[in-house]
XYZ file of C-alpha atoms in Angstrom:
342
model
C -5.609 31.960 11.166
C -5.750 28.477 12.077
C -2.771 27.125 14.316
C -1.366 23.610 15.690
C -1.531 22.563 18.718
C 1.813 20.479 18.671
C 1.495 18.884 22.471
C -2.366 18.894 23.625
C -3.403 17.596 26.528
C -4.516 14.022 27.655
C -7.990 14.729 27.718
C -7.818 16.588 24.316
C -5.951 14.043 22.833
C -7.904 11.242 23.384
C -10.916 13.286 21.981
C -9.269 14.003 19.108
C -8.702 10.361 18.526
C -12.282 9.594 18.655
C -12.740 11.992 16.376
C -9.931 10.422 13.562
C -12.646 9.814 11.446
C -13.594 13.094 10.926
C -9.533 13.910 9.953
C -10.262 11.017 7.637
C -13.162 12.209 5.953
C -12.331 15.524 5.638
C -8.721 14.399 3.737
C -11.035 12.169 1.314
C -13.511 15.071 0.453
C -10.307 17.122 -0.616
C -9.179 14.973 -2.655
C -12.254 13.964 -4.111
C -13.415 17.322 -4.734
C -9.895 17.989 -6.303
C -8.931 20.976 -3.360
C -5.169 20.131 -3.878
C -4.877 19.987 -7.667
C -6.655 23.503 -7.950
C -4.664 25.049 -5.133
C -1.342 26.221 -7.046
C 2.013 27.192 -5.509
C 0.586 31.037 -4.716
C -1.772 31.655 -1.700
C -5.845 31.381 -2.663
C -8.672 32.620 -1.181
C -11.275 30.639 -0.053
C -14.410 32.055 -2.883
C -11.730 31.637 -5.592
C -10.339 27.782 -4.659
C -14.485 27.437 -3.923
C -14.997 28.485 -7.566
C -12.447 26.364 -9.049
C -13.603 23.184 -7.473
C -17.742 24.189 -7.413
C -18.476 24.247 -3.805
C -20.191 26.549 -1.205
C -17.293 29.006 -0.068
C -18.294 28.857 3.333
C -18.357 25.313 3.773
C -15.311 24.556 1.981
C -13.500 27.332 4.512
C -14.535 24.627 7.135
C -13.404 21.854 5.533
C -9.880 23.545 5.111
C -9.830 24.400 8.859
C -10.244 20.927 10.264
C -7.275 20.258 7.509
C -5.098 22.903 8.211
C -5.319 22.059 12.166
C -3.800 18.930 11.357
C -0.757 20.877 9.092
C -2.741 19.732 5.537
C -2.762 23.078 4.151
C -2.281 25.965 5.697
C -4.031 29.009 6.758
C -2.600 32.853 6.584
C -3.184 35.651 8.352
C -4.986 37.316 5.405
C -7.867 34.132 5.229
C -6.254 32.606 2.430
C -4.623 29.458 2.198
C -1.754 27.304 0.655
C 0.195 24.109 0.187
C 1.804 22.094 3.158
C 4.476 19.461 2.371
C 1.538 16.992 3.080
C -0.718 18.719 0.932
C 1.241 18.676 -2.022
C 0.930 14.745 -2.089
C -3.066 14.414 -2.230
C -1.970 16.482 -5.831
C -2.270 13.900 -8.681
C 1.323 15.290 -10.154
C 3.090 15.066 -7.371
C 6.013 12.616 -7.761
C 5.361 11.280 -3.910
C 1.874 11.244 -4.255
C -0.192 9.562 -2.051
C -3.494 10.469 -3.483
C -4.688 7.195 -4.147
C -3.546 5.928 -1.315
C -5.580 8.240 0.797
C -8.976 7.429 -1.177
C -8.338 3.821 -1.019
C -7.556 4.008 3.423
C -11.044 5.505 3.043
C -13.235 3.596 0.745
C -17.035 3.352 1.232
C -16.688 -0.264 2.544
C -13.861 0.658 5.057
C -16.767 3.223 7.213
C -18.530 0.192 7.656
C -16.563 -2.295 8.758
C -14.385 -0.358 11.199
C -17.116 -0.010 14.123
C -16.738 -3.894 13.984
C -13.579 -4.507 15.313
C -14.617 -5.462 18.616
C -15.867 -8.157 16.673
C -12.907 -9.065 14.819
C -10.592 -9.033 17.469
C -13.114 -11.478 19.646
C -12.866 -14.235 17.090
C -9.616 -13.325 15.218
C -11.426 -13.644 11.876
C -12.679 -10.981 9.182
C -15.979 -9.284 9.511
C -16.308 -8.106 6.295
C -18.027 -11.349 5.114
C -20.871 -11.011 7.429
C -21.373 -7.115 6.412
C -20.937 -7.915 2.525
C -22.085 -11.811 1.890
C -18.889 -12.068 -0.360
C -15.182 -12.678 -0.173
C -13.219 -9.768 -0.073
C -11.925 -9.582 -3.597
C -14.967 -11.077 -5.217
C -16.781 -8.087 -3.389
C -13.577 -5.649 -5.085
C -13.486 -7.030 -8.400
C -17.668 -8.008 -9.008
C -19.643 -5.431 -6.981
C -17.233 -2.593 -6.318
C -15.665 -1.441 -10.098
C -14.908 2.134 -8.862
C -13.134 1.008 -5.200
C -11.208 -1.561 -7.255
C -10.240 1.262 -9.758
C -8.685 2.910 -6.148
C -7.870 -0.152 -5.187
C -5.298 -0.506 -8.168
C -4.265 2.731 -8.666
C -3.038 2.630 -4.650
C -1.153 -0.528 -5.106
C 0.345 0.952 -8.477
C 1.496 4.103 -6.177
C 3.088 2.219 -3.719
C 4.600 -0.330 -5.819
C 6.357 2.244 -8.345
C 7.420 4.257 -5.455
C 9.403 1.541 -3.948
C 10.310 -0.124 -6.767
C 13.266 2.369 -6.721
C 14.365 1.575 -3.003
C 13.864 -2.411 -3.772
C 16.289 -2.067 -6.951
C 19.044 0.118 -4.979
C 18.712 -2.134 -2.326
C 19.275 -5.616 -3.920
C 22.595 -6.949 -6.102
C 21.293 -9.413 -8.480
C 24.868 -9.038 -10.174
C 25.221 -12.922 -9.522
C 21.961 -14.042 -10.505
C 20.397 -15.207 -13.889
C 16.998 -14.785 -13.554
C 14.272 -13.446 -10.914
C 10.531 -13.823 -10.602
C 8.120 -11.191 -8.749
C 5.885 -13.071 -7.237
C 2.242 -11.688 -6.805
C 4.071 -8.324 -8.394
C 1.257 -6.319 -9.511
C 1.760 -4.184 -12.378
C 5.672 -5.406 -12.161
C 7.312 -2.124 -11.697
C 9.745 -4.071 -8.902
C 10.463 -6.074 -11.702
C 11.140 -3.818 -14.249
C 13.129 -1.796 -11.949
C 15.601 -4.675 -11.225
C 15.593 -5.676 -15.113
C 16.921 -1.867 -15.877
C 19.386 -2.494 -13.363
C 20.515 -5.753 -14.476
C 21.496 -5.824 -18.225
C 22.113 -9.141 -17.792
C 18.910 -10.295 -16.025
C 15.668 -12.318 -17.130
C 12.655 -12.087 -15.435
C 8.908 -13.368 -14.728
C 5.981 -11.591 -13.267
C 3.751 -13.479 -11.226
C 0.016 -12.321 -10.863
C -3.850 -13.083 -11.190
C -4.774 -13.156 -14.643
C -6.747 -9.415 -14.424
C -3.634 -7.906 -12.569
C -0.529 -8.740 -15.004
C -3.370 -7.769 -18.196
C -2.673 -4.298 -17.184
C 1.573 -4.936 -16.476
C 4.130 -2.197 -16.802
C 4.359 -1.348 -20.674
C 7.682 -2.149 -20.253
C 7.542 -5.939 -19.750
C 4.881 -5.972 -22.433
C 4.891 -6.852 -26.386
C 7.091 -4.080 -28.097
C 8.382 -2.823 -24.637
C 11.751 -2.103 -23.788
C 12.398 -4.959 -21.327
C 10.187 -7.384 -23.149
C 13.059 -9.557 -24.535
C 13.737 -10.438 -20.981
C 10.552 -10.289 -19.505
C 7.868 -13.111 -19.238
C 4.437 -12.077 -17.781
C 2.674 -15.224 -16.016
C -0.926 -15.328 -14.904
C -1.510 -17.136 -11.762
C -2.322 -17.625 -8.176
C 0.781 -17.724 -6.034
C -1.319 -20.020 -3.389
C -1.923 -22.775 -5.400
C 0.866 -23.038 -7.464
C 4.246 -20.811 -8.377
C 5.408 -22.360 -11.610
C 8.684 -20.951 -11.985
C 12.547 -21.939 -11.641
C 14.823 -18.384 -10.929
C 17.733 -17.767 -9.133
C 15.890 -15.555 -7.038
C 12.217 -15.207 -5.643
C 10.788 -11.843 -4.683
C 7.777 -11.359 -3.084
C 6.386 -7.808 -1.418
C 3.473 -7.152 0.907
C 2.203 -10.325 -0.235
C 2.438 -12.079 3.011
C -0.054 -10.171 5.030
C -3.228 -12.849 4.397
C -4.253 -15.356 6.792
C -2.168 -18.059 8.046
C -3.289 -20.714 5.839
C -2.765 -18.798 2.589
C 0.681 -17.338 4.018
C 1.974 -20.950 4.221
C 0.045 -22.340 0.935
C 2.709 -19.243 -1.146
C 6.134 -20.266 0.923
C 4.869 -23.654 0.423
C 4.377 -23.299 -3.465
C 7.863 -21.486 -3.870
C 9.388 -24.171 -1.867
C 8.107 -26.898 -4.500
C 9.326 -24.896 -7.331
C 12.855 -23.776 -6.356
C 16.038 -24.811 -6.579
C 18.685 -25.606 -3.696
C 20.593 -22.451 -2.710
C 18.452 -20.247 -4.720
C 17.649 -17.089 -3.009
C 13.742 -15.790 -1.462
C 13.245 -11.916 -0.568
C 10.668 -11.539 1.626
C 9.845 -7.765 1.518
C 7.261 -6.519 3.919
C 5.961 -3.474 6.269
C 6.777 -4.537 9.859
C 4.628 -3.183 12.787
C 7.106 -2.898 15.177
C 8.970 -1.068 12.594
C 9.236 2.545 14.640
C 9.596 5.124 11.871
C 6.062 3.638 10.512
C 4.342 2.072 13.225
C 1.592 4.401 13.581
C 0.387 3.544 9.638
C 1.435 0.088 9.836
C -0.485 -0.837 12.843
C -4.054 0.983 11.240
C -3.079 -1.340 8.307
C -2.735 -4.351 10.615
C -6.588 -3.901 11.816
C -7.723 -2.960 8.256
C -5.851 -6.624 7.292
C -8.066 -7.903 10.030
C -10.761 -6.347 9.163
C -11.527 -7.449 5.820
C -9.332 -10.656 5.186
C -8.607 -11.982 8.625
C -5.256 -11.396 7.459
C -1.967 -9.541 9.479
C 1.121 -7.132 8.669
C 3.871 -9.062 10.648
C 6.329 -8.013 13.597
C 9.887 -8.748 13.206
C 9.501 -12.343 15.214
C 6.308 -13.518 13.659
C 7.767 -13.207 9.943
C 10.707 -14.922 10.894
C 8.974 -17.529 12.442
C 6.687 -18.024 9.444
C 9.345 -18.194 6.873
C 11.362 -20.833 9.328
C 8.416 -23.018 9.534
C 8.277 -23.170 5.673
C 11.893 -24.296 5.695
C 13.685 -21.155 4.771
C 17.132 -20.420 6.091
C 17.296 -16.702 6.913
C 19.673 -14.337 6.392
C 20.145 -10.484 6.898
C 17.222 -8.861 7.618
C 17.639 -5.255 5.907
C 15.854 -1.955 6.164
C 14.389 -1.231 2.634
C 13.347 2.155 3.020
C 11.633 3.949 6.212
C 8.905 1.250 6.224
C 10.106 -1.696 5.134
C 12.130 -4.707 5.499
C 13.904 -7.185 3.077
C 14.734 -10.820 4.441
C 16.909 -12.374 2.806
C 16.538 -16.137 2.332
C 17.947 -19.353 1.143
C 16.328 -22.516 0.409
C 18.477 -25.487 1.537
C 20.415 -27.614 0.002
């Protein structure tokens, strides 16, 4: 039966650092060969979970070894095997599941920029560029359909999972109207609408994001009457007048773009009205570990950087904000609250 090791030693630590990608991998290949959706609540042996999803029993015992070492899955004293609490969310049903998420930390393109760090963190620029001859998001949404397919169904994850936390946390009981600014799918949006009888509210997006919005805000859909969908880039322009501005895990590109989107909100709105600035923070503790990866992935293949405490504040200062509260969303994130002078 396979146990954890809860406190290993220095030496054995450090080795099994080196060795993250492997932990990495080995999550991917679950999911992709669909381990946790064919493993049901009851105990399985290895030959009939390695019938269900067609592999070699013996290799796919392996596989759920170097899983269950690290408490996804576990092993029994008879050889089979069952669900962990962090197993259950690489299952595509799974309310909290972070299936998507997990494919998309460990795309194709991400095994080959990661050994260039080094490189990155010499010049403080992105590195995926020189290993890919295109932008970023070109490279995403013209050369890589099926990591941009991830890619989206990630962001939809996150985004509908803290759309909840985002509504609970904010009273727009005051307020008239709102716009989500670089929103996605606008589940934030549509979570605040459902809230607010009362409120009216724009989605903000590129032009292939907001095609695919939250049926919802759509034609025929339930908040469409006080919903307006708006296809655009936030760094060039943000041509909208609300009572409030929202904008989450938007603020984590380079410098120049992070002030070109304060910038544009600044031209468009009103004195007094209100900016949310809701982000991942890597000094954050209870997510640190996560945030920090994401900070080198930013770096990685934007140039871009998920913010400490001091370094967001500064940023939204220097764009002329007044700020407020700062406010723990959930477990990792952060809402501050802005004003923009009168």
């Amino acid at each position: 039966m396979t146990t954890v090791d809860p406190a290993p030693p220095p030496p054995m630590r450090l080795r099994e650092l080196v060795f993250g990608a492997a932990c990495a991998a080995a999550v991917r290949a679950a999911v992709r060969l669909g381990v946790p959706d064919a493993l049901d609540d009851s105990p399985m042996t290895v030959d009939d979970l390695a019938t269900a999803v067609k592999t070699q029993p013996h290799t796919l015992r392996r596989l759920l070894r170097a899983l269950s070492c690290q408490g996804v899955f576990a092993e029994n004293a008879d050889g089979t095997f069952q669900h962990t609490d962090m197993s259950r969310l690489l299952r595509e049903d799974d309310p909290h599941s972070l299936r998507y998420i997990a494919l998309w930390c460990t795309e194709p393109w991400t095994w080959n920029v990661w050994p260039r760090l080094d490189e990155a963190v010499r010049t403080g620029g992105n590195v995926f560029e020189a290993v890919y001859d295109e932008e970023f998001f070109t490279y995403l949404n013209e050369s890589a359909p099926e990591s941009a397919h991830v890619f989206n169904r990630a962001m939809t994850t996150s985004s509908e999972q803290s759309a909840r936390d985002v509504a609970k946390l904010l009273d727009l009981g005051d307020a008239d109207s709102v716009v989500d600014i670089g929103g996605g799918q606008g589940h934030v949006l549509a979570s605040l609408l459902e809230k607010h009888p009362h409120l009216h509210g724009t989605l903000l997006d590129l032009p292939g994001v907001v095609e695919n919005a939250d049926p919802r805000l759509r034609d025929g859909g339930a908040l469409a009457d006080r919903a307006r969908i708006v296809a655009g880039d936030c760094r060039e322009d943000v041509p909208v007048e609300a009572d409030v501005y929202i904008i989450k895990n938007v603020l984590e590109w380079d410098d120049d773009s992070t002030r070109r989107v304060l910038a544009a909100i600044r031209r468009s709105a009103r004195p007094h009205a209100r900016v949310v600035v809701i982000e991942n923070l890597v000094d954050d503790t209870p997510s640190m570990r996560f945030t920090t990866a994401m900070d080198l992935l930013l770096l990685l293949n934007v140039g871009g950087a998920k913010h400490t405490r001091q370094s967001m504040t500064d940023r939204l200062t220097d764009a002329g904000l007044v700020i407020g509260e700062i406010r723990p969303v959930n477990a990792y994130l952060h809402a501050f609250e802005c004003t923009v002078p009168g």
